[in-house]
mmCIF file of C-alpha atoms in Angstrom:
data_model
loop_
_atom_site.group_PDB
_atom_site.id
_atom_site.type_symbol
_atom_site.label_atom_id
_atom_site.label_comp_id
_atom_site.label_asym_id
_atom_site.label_seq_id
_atom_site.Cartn_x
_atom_site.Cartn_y
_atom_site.Cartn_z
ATOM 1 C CA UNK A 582 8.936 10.897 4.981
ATOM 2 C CA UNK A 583 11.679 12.965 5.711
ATOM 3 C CA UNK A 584 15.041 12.832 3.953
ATOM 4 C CA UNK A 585 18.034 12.031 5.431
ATOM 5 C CA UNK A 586 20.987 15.130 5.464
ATOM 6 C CA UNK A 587 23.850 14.196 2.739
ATOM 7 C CA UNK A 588 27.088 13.632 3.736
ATOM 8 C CA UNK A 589 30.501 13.791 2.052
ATOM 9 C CA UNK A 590 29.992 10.759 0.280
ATOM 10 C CA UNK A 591 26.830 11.832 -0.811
ATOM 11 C CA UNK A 592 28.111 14.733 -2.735
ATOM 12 C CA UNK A 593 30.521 12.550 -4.355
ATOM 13 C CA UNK A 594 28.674 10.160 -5.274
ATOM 14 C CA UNK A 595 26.337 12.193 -6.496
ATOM 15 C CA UNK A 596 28.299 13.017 -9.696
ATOM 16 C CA UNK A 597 27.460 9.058 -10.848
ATOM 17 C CA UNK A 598 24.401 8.391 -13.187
ATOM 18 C CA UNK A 599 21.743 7.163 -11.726
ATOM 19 C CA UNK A 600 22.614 7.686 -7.842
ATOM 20 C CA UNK A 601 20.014 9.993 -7.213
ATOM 21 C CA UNK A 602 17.819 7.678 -8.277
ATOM 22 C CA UNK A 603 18.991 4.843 -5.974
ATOM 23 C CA UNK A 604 18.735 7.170 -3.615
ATOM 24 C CA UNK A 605 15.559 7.681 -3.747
ATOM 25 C CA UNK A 606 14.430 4.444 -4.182
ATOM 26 C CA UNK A 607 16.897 3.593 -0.806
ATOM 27 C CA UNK A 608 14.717 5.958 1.026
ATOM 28 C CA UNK A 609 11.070 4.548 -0.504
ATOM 29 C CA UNK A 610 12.512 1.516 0.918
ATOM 30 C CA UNK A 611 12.679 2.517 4.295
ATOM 31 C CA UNK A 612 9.448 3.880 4.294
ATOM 32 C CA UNK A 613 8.295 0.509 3.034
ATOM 33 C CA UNK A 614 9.796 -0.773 5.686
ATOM 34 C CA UNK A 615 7.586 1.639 8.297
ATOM 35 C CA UNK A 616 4.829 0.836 6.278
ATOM 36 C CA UNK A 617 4.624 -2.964 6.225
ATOM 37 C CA UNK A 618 5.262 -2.978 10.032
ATOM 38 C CA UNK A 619 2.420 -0.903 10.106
ATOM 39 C CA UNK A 620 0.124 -2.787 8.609
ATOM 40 C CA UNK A 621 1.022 -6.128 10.473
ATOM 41 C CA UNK A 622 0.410 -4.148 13.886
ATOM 42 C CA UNK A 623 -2.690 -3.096 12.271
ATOM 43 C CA UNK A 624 -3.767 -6.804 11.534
ATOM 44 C CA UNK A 625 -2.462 -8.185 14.368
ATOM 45 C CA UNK A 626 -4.652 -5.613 16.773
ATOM 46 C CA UNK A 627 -7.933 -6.826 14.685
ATOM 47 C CA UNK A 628 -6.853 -10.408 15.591
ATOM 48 C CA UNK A 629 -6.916 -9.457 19.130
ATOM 49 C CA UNK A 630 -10.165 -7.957 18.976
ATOM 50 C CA UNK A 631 -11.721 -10.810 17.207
ATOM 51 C CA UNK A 632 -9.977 -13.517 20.257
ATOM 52 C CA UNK A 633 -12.073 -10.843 22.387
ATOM 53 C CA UNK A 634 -15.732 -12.114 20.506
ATOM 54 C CA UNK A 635 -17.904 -14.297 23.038
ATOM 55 C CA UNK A 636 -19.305 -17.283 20.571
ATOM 56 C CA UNK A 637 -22.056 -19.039 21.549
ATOM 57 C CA UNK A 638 -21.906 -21.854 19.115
ATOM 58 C CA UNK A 639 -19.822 -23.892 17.543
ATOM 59 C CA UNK A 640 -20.394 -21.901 14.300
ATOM 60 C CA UNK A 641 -19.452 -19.157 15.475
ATOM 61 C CA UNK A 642 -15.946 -20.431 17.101
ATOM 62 C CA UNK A 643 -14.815 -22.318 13.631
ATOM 63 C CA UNK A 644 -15.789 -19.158 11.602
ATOM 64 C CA UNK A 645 -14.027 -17.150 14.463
ATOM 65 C CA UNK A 646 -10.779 -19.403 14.289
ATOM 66 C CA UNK A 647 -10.890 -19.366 10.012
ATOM 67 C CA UNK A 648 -10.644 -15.520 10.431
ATOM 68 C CA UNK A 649 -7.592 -15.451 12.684
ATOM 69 C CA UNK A 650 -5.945 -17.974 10.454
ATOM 70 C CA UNK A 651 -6.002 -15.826 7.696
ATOM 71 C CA UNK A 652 -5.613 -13.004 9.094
ATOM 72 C CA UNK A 653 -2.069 -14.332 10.952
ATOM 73 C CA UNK A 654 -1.108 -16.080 6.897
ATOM 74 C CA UNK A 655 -1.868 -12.555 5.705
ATOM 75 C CA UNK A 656 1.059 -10.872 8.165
ATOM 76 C CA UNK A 657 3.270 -13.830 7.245
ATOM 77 C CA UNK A 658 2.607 -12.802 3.786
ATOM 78 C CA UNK A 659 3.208 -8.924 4.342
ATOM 79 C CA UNK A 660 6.292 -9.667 6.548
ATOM 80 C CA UNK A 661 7.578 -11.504 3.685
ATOM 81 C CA UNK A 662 7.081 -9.263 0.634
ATOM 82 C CA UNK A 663 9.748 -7.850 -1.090
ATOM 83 C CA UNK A 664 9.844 -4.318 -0.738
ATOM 84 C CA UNK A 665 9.822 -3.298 -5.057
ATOM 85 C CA UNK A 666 13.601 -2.063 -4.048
ATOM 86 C CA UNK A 667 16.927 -3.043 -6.448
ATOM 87 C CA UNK A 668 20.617 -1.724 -5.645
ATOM 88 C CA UNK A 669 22.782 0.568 -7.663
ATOM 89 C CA UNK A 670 24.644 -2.344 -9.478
ATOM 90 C CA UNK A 671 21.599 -4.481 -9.987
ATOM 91 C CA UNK A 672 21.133 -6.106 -13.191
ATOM 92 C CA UNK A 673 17.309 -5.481 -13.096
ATOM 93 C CA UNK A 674 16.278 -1.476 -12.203
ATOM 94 C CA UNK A 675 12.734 -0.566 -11.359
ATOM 95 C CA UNK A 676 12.097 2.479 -13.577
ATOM 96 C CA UNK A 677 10.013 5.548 -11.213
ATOM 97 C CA UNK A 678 6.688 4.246 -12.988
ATOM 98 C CA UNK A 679 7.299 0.620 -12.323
ATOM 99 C CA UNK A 680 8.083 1.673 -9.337
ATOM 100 C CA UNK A 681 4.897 3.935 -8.144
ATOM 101 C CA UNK A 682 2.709 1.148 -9.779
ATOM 102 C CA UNK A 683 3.783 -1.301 -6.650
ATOM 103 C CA UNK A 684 3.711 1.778 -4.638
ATOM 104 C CA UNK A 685 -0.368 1.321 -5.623
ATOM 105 C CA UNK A 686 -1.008 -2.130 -5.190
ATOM 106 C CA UNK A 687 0.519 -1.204 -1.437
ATOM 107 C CA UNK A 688 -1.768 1.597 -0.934
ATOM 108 C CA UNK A 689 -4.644 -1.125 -2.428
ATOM 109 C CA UNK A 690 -3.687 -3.407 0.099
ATOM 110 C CA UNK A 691 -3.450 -0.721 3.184
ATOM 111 C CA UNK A 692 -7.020 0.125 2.195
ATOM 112 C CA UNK A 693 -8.197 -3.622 2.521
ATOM 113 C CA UNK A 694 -6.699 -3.727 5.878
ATOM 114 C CA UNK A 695 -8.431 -0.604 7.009
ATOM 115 C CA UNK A 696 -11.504 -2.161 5.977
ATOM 116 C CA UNK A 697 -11.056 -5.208 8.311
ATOM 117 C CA UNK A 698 -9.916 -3.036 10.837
ATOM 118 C CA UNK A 699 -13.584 -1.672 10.364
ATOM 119 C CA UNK A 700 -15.022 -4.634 9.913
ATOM 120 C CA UNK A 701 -17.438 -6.221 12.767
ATOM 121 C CA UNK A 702 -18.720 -9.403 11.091
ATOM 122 C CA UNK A 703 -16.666 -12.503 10.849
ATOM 123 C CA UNK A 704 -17.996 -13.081 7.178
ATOM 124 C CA UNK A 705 -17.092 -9.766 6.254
ATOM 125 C CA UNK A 706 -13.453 -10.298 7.313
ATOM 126 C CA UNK A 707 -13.275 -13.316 5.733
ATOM 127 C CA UNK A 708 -14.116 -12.078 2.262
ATOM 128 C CA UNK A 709 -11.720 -8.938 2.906
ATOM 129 C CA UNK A 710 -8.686 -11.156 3.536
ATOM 130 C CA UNK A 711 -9.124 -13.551 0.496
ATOM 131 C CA UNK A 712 -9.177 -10.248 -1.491
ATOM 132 C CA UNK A 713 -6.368 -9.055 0.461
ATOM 133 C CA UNK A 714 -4.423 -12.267 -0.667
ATOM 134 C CA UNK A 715 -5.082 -11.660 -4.174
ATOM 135 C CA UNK A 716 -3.641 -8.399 -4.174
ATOM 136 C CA UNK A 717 -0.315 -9.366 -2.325
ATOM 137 C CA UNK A 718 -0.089 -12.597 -5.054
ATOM 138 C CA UNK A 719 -0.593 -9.744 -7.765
ATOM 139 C CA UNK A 720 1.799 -7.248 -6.055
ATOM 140 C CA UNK A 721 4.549 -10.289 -5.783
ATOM 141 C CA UNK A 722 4.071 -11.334 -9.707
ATOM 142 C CA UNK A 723 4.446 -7.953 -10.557
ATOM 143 C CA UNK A 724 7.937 -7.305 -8.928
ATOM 144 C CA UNK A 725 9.225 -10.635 -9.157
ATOM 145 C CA UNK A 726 11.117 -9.929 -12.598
ATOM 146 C CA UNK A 727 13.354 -7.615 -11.045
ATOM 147 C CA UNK A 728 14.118 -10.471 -7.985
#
C-alpha cells in the first residue's frame, strides 16, 4: 500500500492527538476497500467456473445451484461488511491491536476464498463457504461495538 503525499493540511493537522492515527487507519481503510473488491471478483470468477460444470444428473445440478447460492450470499455478505474503520471524532476508537485483530479474521477469510478458488468438487465448496460464513458472522460481532 502506498501512502498518499501530505499536504498543507496535513502538516497542520498533524499537531492534533491522535491524527496520525486516523490517518492511518483512513488509509487501512482504503486498502480494505481494494481488498474486499478483490475478494468478490475472486468469488464471483469461481461462480463462473462452476456455471461452466456439465451435470449429468439431477444431483449434480441442485448441488451445483446450492454452491452458487452461497457463494453469490457470501459476496453480498463481503460487499456489506464494515470495513473495522471509525473517524477522528468518533465516540468509539479501534485501538492498533483491535484493529490488526480484524485485520486477521480478513486475512482468515481471504485464505478460505483461495481455497474455493482451488477447489474442484462441489462438496468441497460447499463446506468452505459455510466456514467462510462463520468467519464473516465472527468478524461482524467483533467490530460491531465500535458501529
Amino acid at each position: 500500500m502506498s501512502k498518499r503525499k501530505p499536504n498543507f493540511i496535513d502538516r497542520i493537522a498533524s499537531f492534533l492527538p491522535g491524527y496520525s492515527d486516523y490517518i492511518e487507519k483512513k488509509e487501512s481503510y482504503n486498502a480494505g476497500v481494494k481488498f474486499k473488491t478483490e475478494l468478490t471478483l475472486n468469488l464471483q470468477n469461481k461462480i463462473h467456473e462452476v456455471q461452466r460444470i456439465s451435470t449429468l444428473n439431477i444431483e449434480e445440478l441442485k448441488q451445483k445451484s446450492i454452491c452458487i447460492e452461497d457463494m453469490m450470499n457470501l459476496i453480498d455478505r463481503i460487499k456489506a461488511t464494515s470495513y473495522g474503520y471509525s473517524s477522528l471524532f468518533s465516540k468509539q476508537q479501534i485501538s492498533k491491536d483491535e484493529f490488526e485483530a480484524i485485520r486477521n479474521y480478513d486475512l482468515e477469510i481471504a485464505e478460505m476464498i483461495s481455497e474455493i478458488n482451488n477447489s474442484i468438487f462441489l462438496d468441497e465448496i460447499s463446506l468452505t463457504c459455510a466456514r467462510l460464513e462463520t468467519a464473516i458472522s465472527n468478524r461482524h460481532i467483533k467490530i460491531s461495538k465500535y458501529f
